[in-house]
Coordinates of C-alpha atoms and ligand atoms in Angstrom, one line a residue:
M8 CA -23.1 -21.6 3.1
P9 CA -23.9 -17.6 2.6
N10 CA -20.9 -15.6 1.5
N11 CA -22.1 -12.7 3.6
S12 CA -19.9 -10.5 1.9
K13 CA -21.6 -10.7 -1.4
L14 CA -24.3 -9.1 0.4
T15 CA -22.8 -5.3 -0.3
N16 CA -20.5 -2.9 -0.8
K17 CA -20.2 -1.8 2.1
V18 CA -16.7 -1.9 2.7
S19 CA -17.6 -1.8 6.5
T20 CA -19.7 -5.1 6.1
I21 CA -16.8 -6.7 3.8
A22 CA -14.4 -6.4 5.7
V23 CA -16.7 -7.6 9.0
R24 CA -18.6 -10.6 7.2
S25 CA -15.8 -11.8 4.5
G26 CA -15.6 -15.8 5.9
I27 CA -17.4 -15.9 8.9
N28 CA -19.5 -18.1 9.4
I29 CA -18.1 -21.0 6.2
D30 CA -17.5 -24.0 8.5
E31 CA -19.3 -26.3 7.5
H32 CA -18.5 -29.0 9.1
Y33 CA -18.7 -27.6 13.2
G34 CA -20.4 -24.1 11.9
A35 CA -17.1 -22.6 13.0
V36 CA -17.8 -18.7 12.6
V37 CA -14.8 -18.1 12.4
A38 CA -13.1 -19.5 9.7
P39 CA -10.1 -22.5 11.5
I40 CA -6.4 -21.9 9.7
H41 CA -6.4 -24.4 7.1
L42 CA -2.5 -25.1 7.1
S43 CA -2.1 -28.5 5.1
S44 CA -0.1 -28.2 2.3
T45 CA -1.5 -30.9 0.5
Y46 CA -5.1 -31.9 -0.3
S47 CA -7.5 -35.9 -1.2
L48 CA -8.6 -36.3 -4.3
N49 CA -11.8 -37.8 -4.5
A50 CA -11.5 -40.9 -7.2
F51 CA -8.3 -41.2 -10.1
N52 CA -8.1 -37.8 -11.3
E53 CA -11.1 -37.2 -9.3
K54 CA -9.6 -34.0 -8.0
R55 CA -11.3 -31.5 -5.1
Q56 CA -11.2 -27.8 -5.6
F57 CA -7.5 -27.6 -3.7
D58 CA -5.2 -30.4 -4.4
Y59 CA -1.5 -28.2 -3.2
S60 CA -1.0 -25.5 -1.4
R61 CA 1.0 -23.7 -3.5
T62 CA -1.4 -23.4 -5.8
G63 CA -4.4 -22.4 -3.5
N64 CA -5.5 -22.7 0.3
P65 CA -8.7 -22.4 1.2
T66 CA -7.8 -20.1 4.2
R67 CA -5.4 -17.8 1.6
A68 CA -8.4 -18.0 -0.5
T69 CA -11.2 -16.6 1.4
F70 CA -8.2 -13.4 2.0
A71 CA -8.2 -12.8 -1.7
Q72 CA -11.9 -13.5 -2.7
A73 CA -12.2 -10.2 0.9
I74 CA -9.8 -8.1 -0.5
A75 CA -11.2 -8.7 -3.9
D76 CA -14.6 -7.5 -2.4
L77 CA -13.4 -4.7 -0.9
E78 CA -11.9 -3.1 -4.4
Q79 CA -14.6 -4.2 -6.5
G80 CA -12.6 -6.5 -8.6
S81 CA -13.1 -10.0 -10.3
V82 CA -9.0 -12.1 -9.1
G83 CA -7.7 -11.4 -6.5
I84 CA -3.9 -12.6 -5.4
V85 CA -2.5 -13.0 -2.0
T86 CA 1.6 -12.8 -2.6
S87 CA 4.5 -13.3 0.3
T88 CA 4.7 -9.7 0.3
G89 CA 4.4 -6.4 -1.1
M90 CA 7.5 -6.3 -3.1
S91 CA 6.3 -10.0 -4.6
A92 CA 2.8 -8.3 -5.4
V93 CA 4.8 -5.5 -7.6
H94 CA 7.4 -9.1 -9.2
L95 CA 4.3 -10.3 -10.0
I96 CA 2.8 -7.9 -11.9
C97 CA 6.7 -8.0 -14.1
Q98 CA 6.1 -11.2 -15.3
L99 CA 3.6 -9.4 -17.7
L100 CA 6.7 -7.6 -19.6
S101 CA 8.6 -8.9 -22.8
C102 CA 12.3 -7.8 -22.9
D103 CA 10.9 -5.2 -26.2
D104 CA 8.3 -3.6 -23.7
T105 CA 7.8 -0.2 -21.9
V106 CA 7.6 -0.2 -18.8
V107 CA 6.6 4.4 -16.3
I108 CA 7.3 4.1 -13.0
P109 CA 7.4 7.6 -11.1
H110 CA 9.8 8.9 -9.5
D111 CA 8.9 8.9 -6.0
C112 CA 7.6 5.7 -5.8
Y113 CA 8.4 3.5 -3.0
G114 CA 12.3 2.5 -2.6
G115 CA 12.3 -1.4 -2.6
S116 CA 9.5 -0.7 -6.3
Y117 CA 12.4 1.2 -7.8
R118 CA 14.9 -1.0 -6.9
L119 CA 13.0 -3.9 -8.3
F120 CA 11.9 -2.5 -11.9
T121 CA 15.6 0.2 -11.7
H122 CA 17.8 -3.6 -11.5
L123 CA 15.3 -5.7 -14.0
A124 CA 15.6 -3.3 -16.5
K125 CA 19.5 -2.8 -16.1
R126 CA 19.7 -6.7 -16.5
G127 CA 17.6 -5.8 -19.7
L128 CA 14.0 -7.5 -19.0
F129 CA 12.5 -4.6 -20.2
R130 CA 12.9 -0.1 -20.5
L131 CA 11.6 1.7 -18.3
V132 CA 11.0 5.3 -18.2
V133 CA 11.4 7.2 -14.5
V134 CA 9.1 10.6 -15.0
D135 CA 7.5 12.7 -12.3
Q136 CA 3.5 12.0 -13.1
N137 CA 2.5 15.5 -12.3
N138 CA 4.7 17.0 -15.0
D139 CA 2.6 16.6 -17.9
V140 CA 5.0 17.2 -20.7
E141 CA 7.1 14.0 -18.8
L142 CA 4.4 12.1 -19.1
T143 CA 3.6 12.3 -22.9
K144 CA 6.7 12.1 -23.6
A145 CA 7.1 9.1 -21.4
L146 CA 3.5 7.5 -23.1
A147 CA 5.4 8.5 -27.2
Q148 CA 6.6 5.1 -26.6
Q149 CA 3.7 2.9 -25.9
P150 CA 4.9 1.3 -22.6
K151 CA 2.7 -1.9 -21.5
L152 CA 2.7 -1.0 -18.4
V153 CA 2.1 2.6 -15.8
L154 CA 2.5 2.0 -12.0
V155 CA 1.1 5.1 -9.9
E156 CA 2.0 5.7 -6.1
T157 CA -0.6 8.1 -4.8
P158 CA 0.1 9.4 -2.4
S159 CA 4.0 9.6 -2.7
N160 CA 6.0 8.7 0.3
P161 CA 7.3 10.9 2.4
L162 CA 5.7 13.8 0.4
L163 CA 2.2 12.7 0.2
R164 CA 2.2 13.7 -3.6
V165 CA -1.4 12.9 -5.0
V166 CA -2.1 12.3 -8.7
D167 CA -4.5 12.3 -10.8
I168 CA -5.4 8.1 -10.9
E169 CA -8.4 8.4 -13.2
K170 CA -6.7 10.7 -15.9
I171 CA -3.5 9.3 -15.7
V172 CA -5.2 5.9 -16.6
N173 CA -7.0 7.3 -19.4
I174 CA -3.9 9.3 -21.3
S175 CA -2.7 5.3 -21.0
H176 CA -5.5 3.6 -21.9
D177 CA -5.2 5.5 -25.1
V178 CA -2.1 4.5 -26.5
G179 CA -2.9 0.5 -24.8
A180 CA -1.1 0.1 -21.3
L181 CA -2.0 -1.3 -18.3
V182 CA -2.1 1.0 -15.4
A183 CA -1.4 -0.7 -12.2
V184 CA -1.8 0.9 -8.6
D185 CA -0.3 0.5 -4.9
N186 CA -2.7 1.5 -2.9
T187 CA -1.2 0.9 0.2
F188 CA -0.9 4.2 1.7
L189 CA -4.8 4.2 1.8
S190 CA -7.0 0.7 1.8
P191 CA -9.7 -0.2 -0.2
V192 CA -11.1 1.7 2.7
L193 CA -10.2 5.5 1.7
Q194 CA -9.5 4.8 -2.6
Q195 CA -10.7 2.4 -5.5
P196 CA -8.5 2.5 -8.5
L197 CA -10.8 -0.4 -10.1
Q198 CA -13.0 2.1 -9.7
L199 CA -11.0 4.9 -11.0
G200 CA -10.8 3.0 -14.6
A201 CA -7.4 1.4 -13.1
D202 CA -6.4 -2.4 -14.4
I203 CA -4.6 -3.8 -11.6
V204 CA -4.0 -2.8 -7.9
F205 CA -1.5 -3.9 -5.3
H206 CA -0.9 -3.5 -1.7
S207 CA 1.3 -4.4 0.8
T208 CA -0.3 -5.9 3.8
T209 CA 2.2 -5.3 5.8
K210 CA 0.4 -1.8 6.8
Y211 CA -2.8 -0.5 7.0
I212 CA -4.6 -3.8 5.7
N213 CA -3.0 -6.4 8.8
G214 CA -3.2 -2.7 10.9
H215 CA -0.8 -4.2 13.4
S216 CA 3.3 -4.1 12.8
D217 CA 2.8 -8.7 13.5
V218 CA 2.0 -10.3 9.1
V219 CA 5.0 -9.7 5.5
G220 CA 2.2 -9.8 3.2
G221 CA 1.1 -8.7 -0.5
V222 CA -2.5 -8.9 -2.8
L223 CA -3.1 -8.0 -5.4
V224 CA -6.6 -7.4 -7.5
T225 CA -7.8 -7.2 -11.5
K226 CA -10.4 -5.5 -12.6
E227 CA -10.8 -7.9 -15.6
Q228 CA -10.8 -11.6 -14.8
A229 CA -8.2 -13.2 -17.4
L230 CA -5.7 -11.0 -15.9
G231 CA -6.4 -12.3 -12.9
E232 CA -5.8 -15.6 -14.4
E233 CA -2.9 -15.2 -15.7
L234 CA -1.7 -13.4 -12.8
A235 CA -2.7 -16.2 -10.6
W236 CA -1.0 -19.1 -12.5
W237 CA 2.6 -16.8 -13.1
A238 CA 1.7 -16.3 -8.1
N239 CA 2.1 -20.3 -9.0
C240 CA 4.2 -20.6 -11.6
I241 CA 7.6 -18.8 -9.3
G242 CA 5.8 -19.6 -6.2
I243 CA 5.2 -16.4 -4.5
T244 CA 1.4 -17.6 -2.9
G245 CA 1.4 -16.2 0.8
S246 CA 0.6 -18.7 3.5
A247 CA -2.2 -19.7 5.2
F248 CA -1.5 -18.1 8.5
D249 CA -0.7 -15.2 7.1
S250 CA -3.5 -14.7 5.3
Y251 CA -5.9 -15.7 8.6
L252 CA -3.9 -13.0 10.8
A253 CA -4.1 -10.3 7.6
Q254 CA -8.4 -11.1 7.5
R255 CA -8.2 -10.7 11.3
G256 CA -6.5 -7.4 10.7
L257 CA -8.7 -6.3 7.7
R258 CA -12.2 -7.0 10.1
T259 CA -11.1 -3.8 12.1
L260 CA -9.6 -2.0 8.7
P261 CA -12.6 0.8 8.1
I262 CA -12.3 1.7 11.9
R263 CA -9.3 1.7 12.1
M264 CA -9.3 4.0 9.6
K265 CA -11.1 6.3 10.0
Q266 CA -9.7 6.5 14.0
H267 CA -6.0 6.8 12.1
Q268 CA -6.9 9.8 9.9
E269 CA -8.7 11.3 12.1
N270 CA -5.7 11.8 14.4
A271 CA -3.8 12.6 11.3
Q272 CA -5.5 15.3 10.8
Q273 CA -4.9 17.0 14.5
V274 CA -1.7 16.5 14.1
A275 CA -1.4 17.9 10.8
Q276 CA -2.8 21.2 11.9
F277 CA -1.2 21.0 16.0
L278 CA 2.5 20.2 13.5
K279 CA 1.5 23.3 10.8
S280 CA 1.1 26.8 13.4
H281 CA 4.0 24.8 16.1
A282 CA 7.4 26.9 16.3
A283 CA 10.1 23.8 15.7
I284 CA 7.9 23.0 12.2
T285 CA 8.9 24.9 8.4
A286 CA 6.9 22.4 6.4
V287 CA 3.6 20.3 6.6
Y288 CA 3.4 17.7 4.2
F289 CA -0.8 16.6 4.2
P290 CA -3.2 15.8 1.5
G291 CA -5.8 16.6 4.8
L292 CA -4.2 20.5 4.5
K293 CA -6.0 23.0 2.0
E294 CA -2.7 24.2 1.5
H295 CA -1.2 21.0 0.0
P296 CA -0.8 20.9 -3.5
G297 CA -3.0 17.8 -3.8
H298 CA -5.2 18.7 -1.3
D299 CA -8.1 18.5 -4.6
I300 CA -6.9 15.4 -6.8
A301 CA -6.8 13.6 -3.0
K302 CA -10.5 15.5 -2.5
K303 CA -12.5 13.8 -5.9
Q304 CA -10.6 11.0 -5.4
Q305 CA -10.2 9.7 -1.8
T306 CA -12.6 9.3 0.4
G307 CA -10.2 10.6 2.9
F308 CA -6.8 12.1 3.7
G309 CA -5.3 9.0 5.2
A310 CA -2.2 9.0 8.2
M311 CA 0.5 9.4 6.7
L312 CA 2.5 13.4 6.9
S313 CA 5.9 14.2 6.5
F314 CA 7.5 17.6 8.3
E315 CA 10.3 19.8 8.4
I316 CA 12.0 20.3 11.4
K317 CA 14.3 23.5 12.0
G318 CA 17.7 23.1 13.4
G319 CA 18.5 20.2 10.8
V320 CA 19.7 17.2 12.1
N321 CA 20.6 18.1 14.7
A322 CA 16.7 19.0 15.9
V323 CA 16.2 15.4 14.4
K324 CA 18.0 13.8 16.5
K325 CA 17.2 15.7 19.8
L326 CA 13.7 15.1 18.9
F327 CA 13.9 11.2 18.8
A328 CA 15.5 11.3 21.7
H329 CA 12.8 13.2 23.3
L330 CA 10.2 11.0 22.3
K331 CA 8.0 8.6 24.4
L332 CA 5.3 7.8 22.8
F333 CA 7.1 7.3 18.9
T334 CA 8.6 4.8 18.5
L335 CA 10.8 5.1 16.0
A336 CA 11.3 2.5 13.4
Q337 CA 9.9 2.6 9.5
S338 CA 6.9 1.0 7.7
L339 CA 3.4 2.3 9.0
G340 CA 0.2 1.5 9.0
G341 CA -0.5 -0.2 12.2
V342 CA -2.2 0.6 15.3
E343 CA 1.2 1.7 17.0
S344 CA 2.4 5.5 15.7
L345 CA 5.6 5.5 14.4
I346 CA 8.9 8.6 13.4
S347 CA 11.4 8.3 10.8
H348 CA 13.8 9.9 8.8
P349 CA 13.2 9.0 5.5
S350 CA 17.1 10.8 4.7
T351 CA 18.7 8.1 6.7
M352 CA 16.0 4.9 6.9
T353 CA 13.5 4.2 3.9
H354 CA 15.6 6.7 1.7
A355 CA 19.0 5.7 2.6
G356 CA 19.5 4.0 -0.6
M357 CA 19.5 7.0 -2.6
E358 CA 22.6 9.4 -3.5
K359 CA 22.6 12.4 -1.2
E360 CA 21.6 14.4 -4.4
A361 CA 18.8 12.5 -5.9
Q362 CA 17.3 12.8 -2.1
L363 CA 17.5 16.2 -2.4
E364 CA 16.0 15.9 -5.8
A365 CA 13.2 14.9 -5.0
G366 CA 12.7 16.4 -2.0
I367 CA 13.8 14.3 0.7
S368 CA 16.2 16.9 2.9
Q369 CA 17.7 16.2 6.4
S370 CA 15.5 17.6 8.1
L371 CA 12.7 16.3 7.0
I372 CA 10.5 13.8 9.7
R373 CA 7.5 11.3 8.2
V374 CA 5.3 9.7 10.8
S375 CA 2.6 6.6 10.9
V376 CA 0.0 8.3 13.1
G377 CA -1.2 5.9 15.2
I378 CA -4.6 5.9 16.7
E379 CA -3.7 6.5 20.1
A380 CA -5.8 8.7 22.8
I381 CA -5.0 12.4 20.0
D382 CA -4.3 14.1 24.0
D383 CA -1.2 12.3 24.3
I384 CA -0.1 12.3 20.5
L385 CA 0.2 15.7 21.0
A386 CA 1.6 16.2 24.2
D387 CA 4.2 14.3 23.5
L388 CA 5.8 15.6 20.2
N389 CA 4.6 19.3 21.3
Q390 CA 7.6 18.4 24.5
G391 CA 9.8 16.9 21.7
L392 CA 9.3 19.0 19.6
V393 CA 10.4 22.1 22.6
Q394 CA 13.3 19.5 23.1
S395 CA 14.5 19.9 20.0
Q396 CA 15.0 23.4 19.6
L397 CA 16.8 23.7 23.4
Ligands
PLP403 C1 6.3 -1.7 2.3 C2 5.5 -0.6 0.8 C3 5.5 -1.6 0.0 C4 6.4 -3.5 0.1 O1 5.5 -4.0 1.0 P1 6.2 -5.7 1.7 O2 5.2 -6.0 2.5 O3 8.1 -4.9 2.9 O4 7.3 -5.6 0.2 C5 4.9 -1.4 -1.3 N1 4.5 -0.2 -1.8 C6 4.5 0.9 -1.0 C7 4.0 1.9 -0.7 C8 4.8 0.1 0.5 O5 5.0 1.1 1.6

């Protein structure tokens, strides 16, 4: 059977065609889900392609290949969650290795790295990667791994992937990029020199808020094989059912991203000129400090944004109470618009001082802009913001 996704490197075609028309038994256009945990041998000591589903599964393998093709990498590994993809990368580390992570990385990643470092599994350096002095000092410790996440959560800070890759490679470090906020449709870190790219597929890749999953892609075959070996060893590979659902979501990723970011740009413009708003953080706005780097390394500005509301936490409460279309929930990247309060939700684990240092105030609100009709999104925000100031 032809692997249609190999015809091209255009994301829309890969997303739609990956795993289509590969069923040799019935010619099913959409391949069936392979739920079997185990596979027969052809004969004594004659294994087939798959033998046990923790190690390898046809449905998961098809999805892994699709993401690897989208990121233009060598090996794709589907994991049970985004966090297990991060944990998988930690298998590359020994106790005398140093890891550099950004101070504003995803809260779950921050928790994992800090707690493993506390147990002495590796040394950890936490830096603001936009601060050249701090970053140079960190790299002088010759780290084994540099973790990058851009744009960041919840302030959408942007760092220059290519620049960090170059100075990290100079000291022999591997660079792994969390690409969850943009998806391979809007940013391809391996093309900018990174060694590993990973995603929480829970977010844009699945896109329908009904799967928790992760995926990791390596630029080099050997590193991918090493990580795939570990994924099987520690047992964090993703399920066939989740892989099927995520691949189903993936087919519309490019067209969803198009609508997501079109809506987000309009929401950002609207908020910018609203009397109840004191600041808007969105890389698509010219005045955003990361705008130029985002323009250089991304093919779009994404659909995550945050803003500060006048009137502090009271105004936040009133806004949330009056919104009808937006859902008050953490997570992001689904077709539905979500709104959240980082200080009491996603970043509640941080001390108040640490929150303020990271720029997360009580009046900061984060939005995952969905693909509903833009007029409805803006009307709901407007009536909620008006109510918030009464
Ligand atoms: C959600 C998220 C993760 C963790 O993924 P899970 O699927 O929740 O385990 C990692 N990084 C980023 C940027 C995320 O948004």
